[in-house]
Coordinates of C-alpha atoms in Angstrom, one line a residue:
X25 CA 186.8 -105.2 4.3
X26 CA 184.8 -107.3 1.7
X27 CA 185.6 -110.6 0.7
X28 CA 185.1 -112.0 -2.9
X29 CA 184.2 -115.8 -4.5
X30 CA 183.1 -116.7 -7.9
X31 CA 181.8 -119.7 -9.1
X32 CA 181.8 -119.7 -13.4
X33 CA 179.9 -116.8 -13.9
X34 CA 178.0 -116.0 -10.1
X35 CA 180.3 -113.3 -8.2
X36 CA 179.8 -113.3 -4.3
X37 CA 180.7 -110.0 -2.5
X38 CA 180.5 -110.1 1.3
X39 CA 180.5 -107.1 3.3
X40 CA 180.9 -108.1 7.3
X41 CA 178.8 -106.2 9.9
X42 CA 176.6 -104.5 7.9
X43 CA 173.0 -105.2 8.7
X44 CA 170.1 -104.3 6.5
X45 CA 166.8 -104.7 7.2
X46 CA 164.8 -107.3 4.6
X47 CA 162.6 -104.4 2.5
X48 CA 165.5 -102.3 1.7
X49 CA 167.6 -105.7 0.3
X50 CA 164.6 -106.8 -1.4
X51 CA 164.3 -103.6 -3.4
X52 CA 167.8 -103.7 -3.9
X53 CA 167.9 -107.9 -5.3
X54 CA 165.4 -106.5 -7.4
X55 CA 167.1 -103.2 -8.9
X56 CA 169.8 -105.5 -9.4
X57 CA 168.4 -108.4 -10.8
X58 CA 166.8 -106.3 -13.6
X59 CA 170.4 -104.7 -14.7
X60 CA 170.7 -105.4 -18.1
X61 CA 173.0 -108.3 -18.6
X62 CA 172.1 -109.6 -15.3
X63 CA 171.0 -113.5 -15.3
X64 CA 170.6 -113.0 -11.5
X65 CA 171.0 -111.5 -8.6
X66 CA 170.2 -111.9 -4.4
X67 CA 170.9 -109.5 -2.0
X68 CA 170.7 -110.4 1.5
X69 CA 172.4 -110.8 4.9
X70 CA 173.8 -114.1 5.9
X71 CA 171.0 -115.6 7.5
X72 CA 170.3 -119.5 7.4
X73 CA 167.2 -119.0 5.2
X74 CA 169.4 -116.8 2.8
X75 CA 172.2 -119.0 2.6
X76 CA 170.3 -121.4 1.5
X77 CA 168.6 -119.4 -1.2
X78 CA 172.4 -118.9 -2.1
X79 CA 173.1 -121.8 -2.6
X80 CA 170.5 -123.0 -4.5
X81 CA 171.2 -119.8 -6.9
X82 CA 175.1 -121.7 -6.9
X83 CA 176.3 -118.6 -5.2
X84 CA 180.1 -119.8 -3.7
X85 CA 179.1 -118.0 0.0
X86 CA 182.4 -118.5 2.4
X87 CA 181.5 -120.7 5.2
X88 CA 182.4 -118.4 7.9
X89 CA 179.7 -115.7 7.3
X90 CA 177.9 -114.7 10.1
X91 CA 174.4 -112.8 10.0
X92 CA 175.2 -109.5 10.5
X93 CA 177.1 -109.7 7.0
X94 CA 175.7 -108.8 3.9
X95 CA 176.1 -110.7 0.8
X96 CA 175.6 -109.8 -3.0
X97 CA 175.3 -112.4 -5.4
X98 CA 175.0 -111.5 -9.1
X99 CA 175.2 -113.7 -12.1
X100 CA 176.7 -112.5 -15.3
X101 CA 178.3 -113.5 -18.1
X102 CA 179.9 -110.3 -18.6
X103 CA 182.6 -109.3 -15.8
X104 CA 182.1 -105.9 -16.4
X105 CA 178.4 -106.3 -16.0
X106 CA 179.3 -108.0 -12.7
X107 CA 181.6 -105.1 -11.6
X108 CA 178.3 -102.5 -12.3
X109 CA 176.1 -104.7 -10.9
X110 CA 178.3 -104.5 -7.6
X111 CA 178.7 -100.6 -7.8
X112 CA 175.0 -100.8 -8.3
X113 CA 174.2 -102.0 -4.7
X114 CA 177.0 -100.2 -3.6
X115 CA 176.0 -96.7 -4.7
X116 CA 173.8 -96.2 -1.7
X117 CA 174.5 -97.1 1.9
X118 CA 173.0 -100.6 1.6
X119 CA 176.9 -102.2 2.2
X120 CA 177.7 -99.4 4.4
X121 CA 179.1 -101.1 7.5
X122 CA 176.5 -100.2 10.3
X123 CA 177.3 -97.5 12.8
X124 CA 178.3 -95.3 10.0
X125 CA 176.7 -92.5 7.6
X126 CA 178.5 -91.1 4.6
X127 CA 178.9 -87.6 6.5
X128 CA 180.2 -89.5 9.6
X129 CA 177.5 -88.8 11.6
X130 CA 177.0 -92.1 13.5
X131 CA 174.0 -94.1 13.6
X132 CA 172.3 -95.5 16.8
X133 CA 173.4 -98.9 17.4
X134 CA 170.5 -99.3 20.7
X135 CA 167.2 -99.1 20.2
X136 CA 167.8 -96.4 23.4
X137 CA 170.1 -93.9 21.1
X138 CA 168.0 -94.4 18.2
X139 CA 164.6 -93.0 20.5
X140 CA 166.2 -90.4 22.3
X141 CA 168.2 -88.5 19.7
X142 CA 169.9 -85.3 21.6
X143 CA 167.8 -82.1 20.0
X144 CA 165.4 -84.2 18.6
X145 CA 161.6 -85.3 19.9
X146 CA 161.4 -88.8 21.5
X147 CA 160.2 -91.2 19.3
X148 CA 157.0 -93.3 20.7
X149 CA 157.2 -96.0 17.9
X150 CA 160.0 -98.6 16.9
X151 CA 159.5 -100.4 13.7
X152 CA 161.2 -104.0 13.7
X153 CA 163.0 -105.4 10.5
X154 CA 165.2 -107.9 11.6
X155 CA 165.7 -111.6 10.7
X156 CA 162.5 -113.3 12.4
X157 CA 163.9 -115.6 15.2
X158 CA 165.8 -112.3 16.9
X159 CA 162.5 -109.9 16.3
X160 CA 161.3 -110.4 19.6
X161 CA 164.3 -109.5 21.6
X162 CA 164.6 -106.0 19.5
X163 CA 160.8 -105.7 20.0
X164 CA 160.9 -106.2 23.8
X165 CA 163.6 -103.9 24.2
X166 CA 161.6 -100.9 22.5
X167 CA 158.6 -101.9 24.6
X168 CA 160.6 -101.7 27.7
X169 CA 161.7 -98.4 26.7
X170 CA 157.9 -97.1 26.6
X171 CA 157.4 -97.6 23.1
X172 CA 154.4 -98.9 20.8
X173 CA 156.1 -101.1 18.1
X174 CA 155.3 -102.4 14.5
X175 CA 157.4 -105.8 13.9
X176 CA 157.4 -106.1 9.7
X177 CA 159.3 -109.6 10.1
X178 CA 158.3 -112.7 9.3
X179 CA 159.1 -115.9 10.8
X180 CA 158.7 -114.8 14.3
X181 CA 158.1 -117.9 16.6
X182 CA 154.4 -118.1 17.8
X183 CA 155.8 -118.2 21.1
X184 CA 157.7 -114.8 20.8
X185 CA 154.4 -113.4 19.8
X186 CA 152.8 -114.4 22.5
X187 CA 155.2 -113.5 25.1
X188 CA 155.5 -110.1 23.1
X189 CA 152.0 -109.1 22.9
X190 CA 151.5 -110.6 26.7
X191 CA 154.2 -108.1 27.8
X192 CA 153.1 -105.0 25.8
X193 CA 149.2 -105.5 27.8
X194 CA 151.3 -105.5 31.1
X195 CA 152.8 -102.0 29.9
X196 CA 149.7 -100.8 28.1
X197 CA 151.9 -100.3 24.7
X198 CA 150.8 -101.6 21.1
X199 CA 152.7 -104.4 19.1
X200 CA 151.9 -104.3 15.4
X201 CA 152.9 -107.7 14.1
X202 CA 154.7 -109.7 13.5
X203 CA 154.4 -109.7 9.5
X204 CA 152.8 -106.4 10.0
X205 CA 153.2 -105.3 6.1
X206 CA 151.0 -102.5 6.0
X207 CA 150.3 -99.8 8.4
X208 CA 149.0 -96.0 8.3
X209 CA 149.7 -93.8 10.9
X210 CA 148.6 -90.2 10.9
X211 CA 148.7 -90.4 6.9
X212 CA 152.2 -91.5 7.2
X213 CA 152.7 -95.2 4.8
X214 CA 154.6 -98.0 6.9
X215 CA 155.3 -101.0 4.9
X216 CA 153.0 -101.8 1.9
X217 CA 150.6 -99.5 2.2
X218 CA 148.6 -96.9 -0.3
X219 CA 147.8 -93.5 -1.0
X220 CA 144.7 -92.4 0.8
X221 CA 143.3 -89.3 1.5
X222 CA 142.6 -88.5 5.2
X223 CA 139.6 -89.2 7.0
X224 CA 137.9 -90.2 10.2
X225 CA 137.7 -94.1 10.0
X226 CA 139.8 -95.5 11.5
X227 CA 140.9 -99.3 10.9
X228 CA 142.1 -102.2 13.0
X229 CA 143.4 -105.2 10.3
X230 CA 144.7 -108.6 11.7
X231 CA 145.4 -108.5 7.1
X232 CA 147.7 -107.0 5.0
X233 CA 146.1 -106.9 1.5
X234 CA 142.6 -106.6 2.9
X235 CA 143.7 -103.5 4.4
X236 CA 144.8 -102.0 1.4
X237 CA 141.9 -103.1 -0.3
X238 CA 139.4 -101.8 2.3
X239 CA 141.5 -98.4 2.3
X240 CA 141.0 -98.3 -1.4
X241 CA 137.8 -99.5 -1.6
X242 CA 136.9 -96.4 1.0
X243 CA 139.1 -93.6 -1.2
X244 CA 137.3 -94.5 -4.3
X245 CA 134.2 -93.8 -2.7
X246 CA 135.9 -89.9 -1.2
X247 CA 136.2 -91.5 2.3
X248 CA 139.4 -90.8 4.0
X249 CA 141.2 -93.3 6.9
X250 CA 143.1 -91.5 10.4
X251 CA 144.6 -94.1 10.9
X252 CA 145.9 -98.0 9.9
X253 CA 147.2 -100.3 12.5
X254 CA 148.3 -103.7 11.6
X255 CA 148.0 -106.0 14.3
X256 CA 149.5 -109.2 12.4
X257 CA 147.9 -112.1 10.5
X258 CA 148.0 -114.2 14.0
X259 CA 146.3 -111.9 15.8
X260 CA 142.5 -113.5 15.7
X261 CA 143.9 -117.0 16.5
X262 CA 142.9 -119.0 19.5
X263 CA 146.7 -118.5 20.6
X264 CA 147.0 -114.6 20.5
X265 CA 143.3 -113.9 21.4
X266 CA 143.5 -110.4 19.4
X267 CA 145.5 -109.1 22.1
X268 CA 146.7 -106.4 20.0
X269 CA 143.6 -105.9 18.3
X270 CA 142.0 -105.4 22.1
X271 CA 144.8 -102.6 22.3
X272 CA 144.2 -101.5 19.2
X273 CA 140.2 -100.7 19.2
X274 CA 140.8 -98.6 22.3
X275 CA 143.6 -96.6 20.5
X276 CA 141.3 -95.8 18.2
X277 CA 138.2 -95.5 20.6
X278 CA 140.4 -92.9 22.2
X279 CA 141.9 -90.8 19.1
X280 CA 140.3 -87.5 18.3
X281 CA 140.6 -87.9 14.3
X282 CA 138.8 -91.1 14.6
X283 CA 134.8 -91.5 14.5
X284 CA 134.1 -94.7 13.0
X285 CA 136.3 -97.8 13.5
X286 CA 136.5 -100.5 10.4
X287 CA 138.2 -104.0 11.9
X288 CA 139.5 -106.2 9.0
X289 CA 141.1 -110.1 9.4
X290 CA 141.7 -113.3 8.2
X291 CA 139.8 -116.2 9.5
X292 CA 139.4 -115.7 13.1
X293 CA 139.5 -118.4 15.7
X294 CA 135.9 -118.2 17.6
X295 CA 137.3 -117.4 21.1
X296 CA 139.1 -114.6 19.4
X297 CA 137.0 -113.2 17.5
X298 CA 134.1 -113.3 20.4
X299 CA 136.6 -111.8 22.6
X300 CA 137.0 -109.2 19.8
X301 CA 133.3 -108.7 18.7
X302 CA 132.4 -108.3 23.0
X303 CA 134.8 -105.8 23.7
X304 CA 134.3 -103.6 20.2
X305 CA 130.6 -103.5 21.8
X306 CA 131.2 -101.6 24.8
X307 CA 133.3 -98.8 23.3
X308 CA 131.8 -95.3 22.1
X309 CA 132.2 -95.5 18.7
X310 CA 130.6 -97.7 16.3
X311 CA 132.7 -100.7 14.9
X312 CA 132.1 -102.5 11.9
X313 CA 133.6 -106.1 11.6
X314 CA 135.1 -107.9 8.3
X315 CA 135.4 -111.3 9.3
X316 CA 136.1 -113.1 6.2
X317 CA 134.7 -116.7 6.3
X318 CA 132.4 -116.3 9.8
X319 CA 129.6 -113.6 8.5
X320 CA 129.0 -114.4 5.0
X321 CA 130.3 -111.1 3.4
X322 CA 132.8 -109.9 1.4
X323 CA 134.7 -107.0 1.9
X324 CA 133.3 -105.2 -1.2
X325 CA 129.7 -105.5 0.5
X326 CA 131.4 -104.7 4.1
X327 CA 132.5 -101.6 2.8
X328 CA 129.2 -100.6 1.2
X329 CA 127.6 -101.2 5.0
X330 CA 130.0 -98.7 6.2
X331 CA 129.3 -96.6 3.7
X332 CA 126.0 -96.7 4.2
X333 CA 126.6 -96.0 7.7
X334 CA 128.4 -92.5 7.0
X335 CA 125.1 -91.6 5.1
X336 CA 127.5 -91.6 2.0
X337 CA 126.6 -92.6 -1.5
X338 CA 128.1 -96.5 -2.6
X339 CA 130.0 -95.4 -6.3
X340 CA 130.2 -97.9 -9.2
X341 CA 133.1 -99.6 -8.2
X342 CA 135.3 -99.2 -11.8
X343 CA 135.7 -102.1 -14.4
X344 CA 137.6 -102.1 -17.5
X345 CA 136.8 -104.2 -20.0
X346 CA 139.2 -105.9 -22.3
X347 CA 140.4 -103.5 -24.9
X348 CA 141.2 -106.3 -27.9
X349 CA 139.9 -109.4 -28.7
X350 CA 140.7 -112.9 -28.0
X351 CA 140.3 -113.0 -24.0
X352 CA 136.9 -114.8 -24.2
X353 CA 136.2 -118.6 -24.1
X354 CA 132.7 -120.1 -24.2
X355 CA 133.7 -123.3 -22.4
X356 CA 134.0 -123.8 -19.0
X357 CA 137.1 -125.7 -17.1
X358 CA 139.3 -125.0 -14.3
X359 CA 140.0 -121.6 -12.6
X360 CA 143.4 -120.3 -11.6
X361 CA 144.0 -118.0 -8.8
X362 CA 147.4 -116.5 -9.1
X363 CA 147.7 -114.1 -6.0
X364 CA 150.5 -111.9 -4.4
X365 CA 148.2 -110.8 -1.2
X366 CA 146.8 -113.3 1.0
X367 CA 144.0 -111.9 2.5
X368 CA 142.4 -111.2 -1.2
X369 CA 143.4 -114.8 -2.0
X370 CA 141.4 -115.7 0.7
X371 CA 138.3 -113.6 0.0
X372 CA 138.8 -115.0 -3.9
X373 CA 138.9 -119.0 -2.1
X374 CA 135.5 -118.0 -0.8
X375 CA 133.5 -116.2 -3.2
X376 CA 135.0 -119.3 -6.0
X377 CA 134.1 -122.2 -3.6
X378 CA 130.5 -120.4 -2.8
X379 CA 130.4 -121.0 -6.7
X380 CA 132.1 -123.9 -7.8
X381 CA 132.4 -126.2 -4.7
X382 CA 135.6 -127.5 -3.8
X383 CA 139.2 -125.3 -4.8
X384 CA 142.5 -126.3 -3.8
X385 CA 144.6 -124.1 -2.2
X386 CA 148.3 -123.3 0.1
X387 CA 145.7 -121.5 2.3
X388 CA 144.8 -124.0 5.2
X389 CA 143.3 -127.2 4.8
X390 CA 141.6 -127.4 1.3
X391 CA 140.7 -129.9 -1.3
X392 CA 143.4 -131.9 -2.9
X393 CA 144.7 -130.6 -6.4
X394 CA 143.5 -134.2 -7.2
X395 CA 140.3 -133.7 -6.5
X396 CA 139.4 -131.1 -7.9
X397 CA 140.5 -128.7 -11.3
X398 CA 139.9 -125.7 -9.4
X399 CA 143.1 -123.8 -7.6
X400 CA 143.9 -120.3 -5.9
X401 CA 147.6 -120.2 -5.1
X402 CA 148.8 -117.1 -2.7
X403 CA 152.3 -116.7 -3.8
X404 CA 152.7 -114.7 -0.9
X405 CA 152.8 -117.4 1.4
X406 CA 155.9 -118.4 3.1
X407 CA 156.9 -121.1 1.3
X408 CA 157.4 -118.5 -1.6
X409 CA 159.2 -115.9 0.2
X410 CA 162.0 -117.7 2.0
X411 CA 164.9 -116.2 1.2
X412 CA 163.2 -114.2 -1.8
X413 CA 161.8 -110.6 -2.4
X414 CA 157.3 -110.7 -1.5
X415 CA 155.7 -111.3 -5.3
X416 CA 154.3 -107.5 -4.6
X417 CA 158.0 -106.7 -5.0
X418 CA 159.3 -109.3 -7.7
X419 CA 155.8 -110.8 -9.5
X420 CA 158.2 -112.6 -11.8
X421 CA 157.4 -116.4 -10.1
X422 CA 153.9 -115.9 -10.8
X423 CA 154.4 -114.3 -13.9
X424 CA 155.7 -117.6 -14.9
X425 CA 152.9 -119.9 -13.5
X426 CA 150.6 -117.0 -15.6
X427 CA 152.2 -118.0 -18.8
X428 CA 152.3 -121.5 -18.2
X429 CA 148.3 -121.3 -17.2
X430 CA 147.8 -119.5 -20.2
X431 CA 149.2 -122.0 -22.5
X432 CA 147.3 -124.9 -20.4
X433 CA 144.7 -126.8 -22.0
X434 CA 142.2 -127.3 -19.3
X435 CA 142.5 -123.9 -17.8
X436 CA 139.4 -122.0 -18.8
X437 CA 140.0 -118.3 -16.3
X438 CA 143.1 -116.7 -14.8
X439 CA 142.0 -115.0 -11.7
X440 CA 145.1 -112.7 -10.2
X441 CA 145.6 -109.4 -8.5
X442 CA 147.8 -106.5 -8.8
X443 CA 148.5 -104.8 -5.9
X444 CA 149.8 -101.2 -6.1
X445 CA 151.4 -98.5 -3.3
X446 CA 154.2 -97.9 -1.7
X447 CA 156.8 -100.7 -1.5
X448 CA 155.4 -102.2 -3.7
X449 CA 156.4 -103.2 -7.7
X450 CA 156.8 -100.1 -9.2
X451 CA 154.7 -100.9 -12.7
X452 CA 153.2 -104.5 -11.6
X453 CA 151.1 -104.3 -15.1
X454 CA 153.4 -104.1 -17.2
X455 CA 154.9 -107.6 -16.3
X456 CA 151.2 -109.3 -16.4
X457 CA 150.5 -107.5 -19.6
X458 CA 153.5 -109.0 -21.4
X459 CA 152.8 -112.1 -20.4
X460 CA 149.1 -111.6 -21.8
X461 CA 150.2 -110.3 -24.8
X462 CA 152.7 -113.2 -25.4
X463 CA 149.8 -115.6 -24.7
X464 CA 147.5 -114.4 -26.7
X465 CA 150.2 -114.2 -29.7
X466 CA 150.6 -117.8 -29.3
X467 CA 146.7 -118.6 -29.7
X468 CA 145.7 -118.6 -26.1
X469 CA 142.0 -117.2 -25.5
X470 CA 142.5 -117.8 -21.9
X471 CA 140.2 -115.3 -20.2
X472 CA 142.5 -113.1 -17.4
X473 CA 140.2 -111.4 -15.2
X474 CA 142.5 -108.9 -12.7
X475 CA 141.8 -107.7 -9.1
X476 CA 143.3 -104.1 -9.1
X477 CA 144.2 -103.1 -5.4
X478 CA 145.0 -99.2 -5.2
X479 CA 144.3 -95.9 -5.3
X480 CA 144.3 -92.7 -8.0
X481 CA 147.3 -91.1 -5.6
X482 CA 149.6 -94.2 -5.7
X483 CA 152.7 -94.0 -7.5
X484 CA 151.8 -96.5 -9.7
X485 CA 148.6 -94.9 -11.2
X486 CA 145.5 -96.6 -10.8
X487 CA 144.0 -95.5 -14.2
X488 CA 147.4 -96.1 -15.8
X489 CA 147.8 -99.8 -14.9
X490 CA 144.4 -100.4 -15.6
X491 CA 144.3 -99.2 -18.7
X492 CA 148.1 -101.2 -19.4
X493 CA 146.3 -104.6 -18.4
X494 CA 142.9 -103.5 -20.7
X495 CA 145.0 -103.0 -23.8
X496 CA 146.7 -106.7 -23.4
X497 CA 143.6 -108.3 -23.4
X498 CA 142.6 -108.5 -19.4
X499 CA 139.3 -107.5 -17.7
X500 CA 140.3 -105.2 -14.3
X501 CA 137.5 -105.0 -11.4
X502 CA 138.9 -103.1 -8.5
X503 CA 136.3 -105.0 -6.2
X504 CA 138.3 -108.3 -5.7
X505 CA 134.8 -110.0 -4.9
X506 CA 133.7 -108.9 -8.0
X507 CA 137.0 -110.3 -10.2
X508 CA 136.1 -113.3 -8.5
X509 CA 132.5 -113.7 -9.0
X510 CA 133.2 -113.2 -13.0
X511 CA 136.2 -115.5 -13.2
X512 CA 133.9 -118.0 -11.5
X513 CA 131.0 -117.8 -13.6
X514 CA 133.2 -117.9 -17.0
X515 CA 134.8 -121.4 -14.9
X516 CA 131.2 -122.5 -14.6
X517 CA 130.4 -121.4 -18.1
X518 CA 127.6 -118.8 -17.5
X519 CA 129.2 -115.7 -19.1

């Protein structure tokens, strides 16, 4: 039975032991949110994070709730907007209390049930989407039941991790994660993930974004991927010591489809990445290492090595140039990073500060925003996402730091990406391009130079969004180093 509040014009619908994992309420906060009529709108279960993203939305959520219960919050003037915005969420199975389908078949309510459905093949993965300080539990429980599993929570303790991936060695099984967003197995998408055609590299990625950008980077150029495995953002640090990404290369060392073996991360911690780079040399198939920040390379350039290596032509990686005037400024001044993936705000932090010297950042230990006019913000980052949908789902927070930027004096470059695939935005462009557009009708000449992350096959339509962001005003590089390098240069006032 649900239980209604209101506060003025915020409605609160609670609907008790129904659990929901976080992508499938983010889509829906979003499809919600944009109703028309809607001021806003937050679907999600009744976790301590959430709650407070409730309450500082001014959503009245009854105390009792428990987190297993769903909520939906929507703020409307109109009642009968509120009433559609509820039948909105509630037109799938999204409040369905758990344990039941609409044909009355009943769901699996052990990770057990749910792998060994009568009539059915036994599964051998378990993908983990639950609130981040219980992932490990469900995780453990699917490793003990002799499966490989891919854990797309956040949040997870590092402790869990390590006990996880400690655990899964003992038993010779795979964890992918935690934050595992992106994963392609057998051409199958898990999380965010793109459209790529099929191939014999295979690719290990302690990174999310700078797997999608590698795949992309490799489709453009007619080379296809077997396989994806995510091994988590944590996974090259001194504490994890690629444990999975050990587990992983020998996956792939051992996989038919796979000839060539591509491994992608973050910033490594030495010992890690040593531990990583020692074991990938005694395996039987070559391995190519993107390192960002330890070898001097982008992943643009990493790619083209690879390329090379498969005796296959590099392509011109595509530009567009602006398609109307006004998005040029001889002066230089401060650069602006607006980013929704981390990894390719990372490689951006790079190639800038190889450039212009210092940048301030949210990624790691950077210069001061007071000491220097320089600044890449990943809006991905946790302190973002608390409680709210990833920016590749709802953009609109940076949307608003890109009008603002636009309209700010001593910004001379806006440097973002758009990131395109399944799960994520359905037609990210359009939102940047109407901000552009708006800018520029308001006298801004702010140059926007765009990092386009995706492939022809994507449901977005590589070609399409780029050509959406060209006609606004915006230059689109689908080599993030590249993006960079330019938005740098105009900063430094040599373009």
């Amino acid at each position: 039975m649900t239980t209604d509040t209101a506060n003025g014009d915020i409605a609160v619908r609670v609907y008790p032991g129904t659990y929901r994992d976080s992508v499938s309420l983010m889509l829906l906060s979003r499809e919600v949110a944009t109703m028309d009529g809607v001021a806003d709108a937050l679907v999600g279960m009744g976790t301590a994070v959430n709650l407070q993203s409730f309450t500082e939305m001014g959503a009245p959520v009854p105390s009792d709730v428990a987190e297993n219960d769903l909520i939906v919050a929507v703020q409307a003037a109109d009642p009968a907007v509120r009433e559609a915005a509820f039948a909105r969420a509630e037109a799938g199975d999204a409040t369905r209390p758990t344990g039941a389908t609409g044909g009355g078949e009943r769901r699996a309510r052990s990770v057990r049930t749910a792998a060994r459905v009568p009539g059915q093949a036994p599964a051998s993965l378990a993908l983990v989407s639950v609130p981040g300080p219980h992932a490990a539990g469900v995780a453990l429980e699917a490793l003990n039941e002799g499966l490989d599993v891919m854990v797309f929570s956040d949040n997870v303790p590092l402790k869990h991790e390590i006990a996880l991936k400690r655990t899964a060695e003992r038993l010779g099984r795979l964890v992918m994660g935690p934050d595992c967003g992106t994963a392609v197995l057998q051409g199958a998408c898990l999380g965010f993930a793109n459209v790529t055609r099929p191939g014999t590299v295979g690719v290990v990625a302690a990174s999310g974004t700078g797997a999608q950008h590698l795949m992309s980077l490799l489709d453009a150029a007619h080379v296809g991927v077997s396989h994806c495995l995510g091994v988590g953002g944590r996974d090259l640090s001194e504490e994890v010591g690629a444990s999975s990404a050990v587990r992983a290369l020998d996956i792939l060392d051992a996989d038919p489809q796979t000839d060539r073996i591509v491994v992608i991360s973050k910033p490594p911690a030495p010992a890690a990445a040593e531990r990583l780079t020692a074991h990938a040399a005694t395996l039987s198939k070559p391995v190519h290492t993107i390192l960002l920040g330890t070898q001097g390379q982008d992943i643009t350039s990493a790619v083209e090595e690879v390329l090379h290596a498969q005796g296959v032509a590099v392509p011109e990686w595509p530009q567009w140039a602006p398609g109307s005037p006004g998005g040029r400024s001889a002066r230089s001044g401060a650069l602006r990073g607006l980013y929704c993936g981390g990894t390719l705000a990372e490689e951006a932090l790079l190639v800038v500060e190889a450039e212009l010297g210092a940048v301030s950042s949210n990624l790691g230990k950077r210069a001061a925003e007071s000491e220097t006019p320089h600044r890449v913000v990943d809006f991905g980052a946790d302190e973002f996402t608390q409680g709210r949908p990833h920016p590749m789902i709802d953009p609109m927070p940076r949307e608003e730091q890109l009008r603002a930027e636009l309209l700010d004096e001593d910004c001379a470059v806006v440097l973002l990406d758009v990131v395109l695939g399944h799960g994520a935005h359905p037609d990210p462009a359009s939102g940047v391009a109407a901000v552009v557009r708006d800018g520029r009708a308001l006298g801004s000449t702010t140059p926007v130079i765009v990092s386009l992350c995706g492939t022809q096959d994507d449901p977005q339509d590589l070609t399409r969004q780029a050509e959406t962001l060209q006609a606004a005003g915006a230059e689109v590089y689908v080599s993030n180093a590249a993006a960079a390098r330019r938005a740098a240069r105009l900063a430094a006032g040599k373009d």
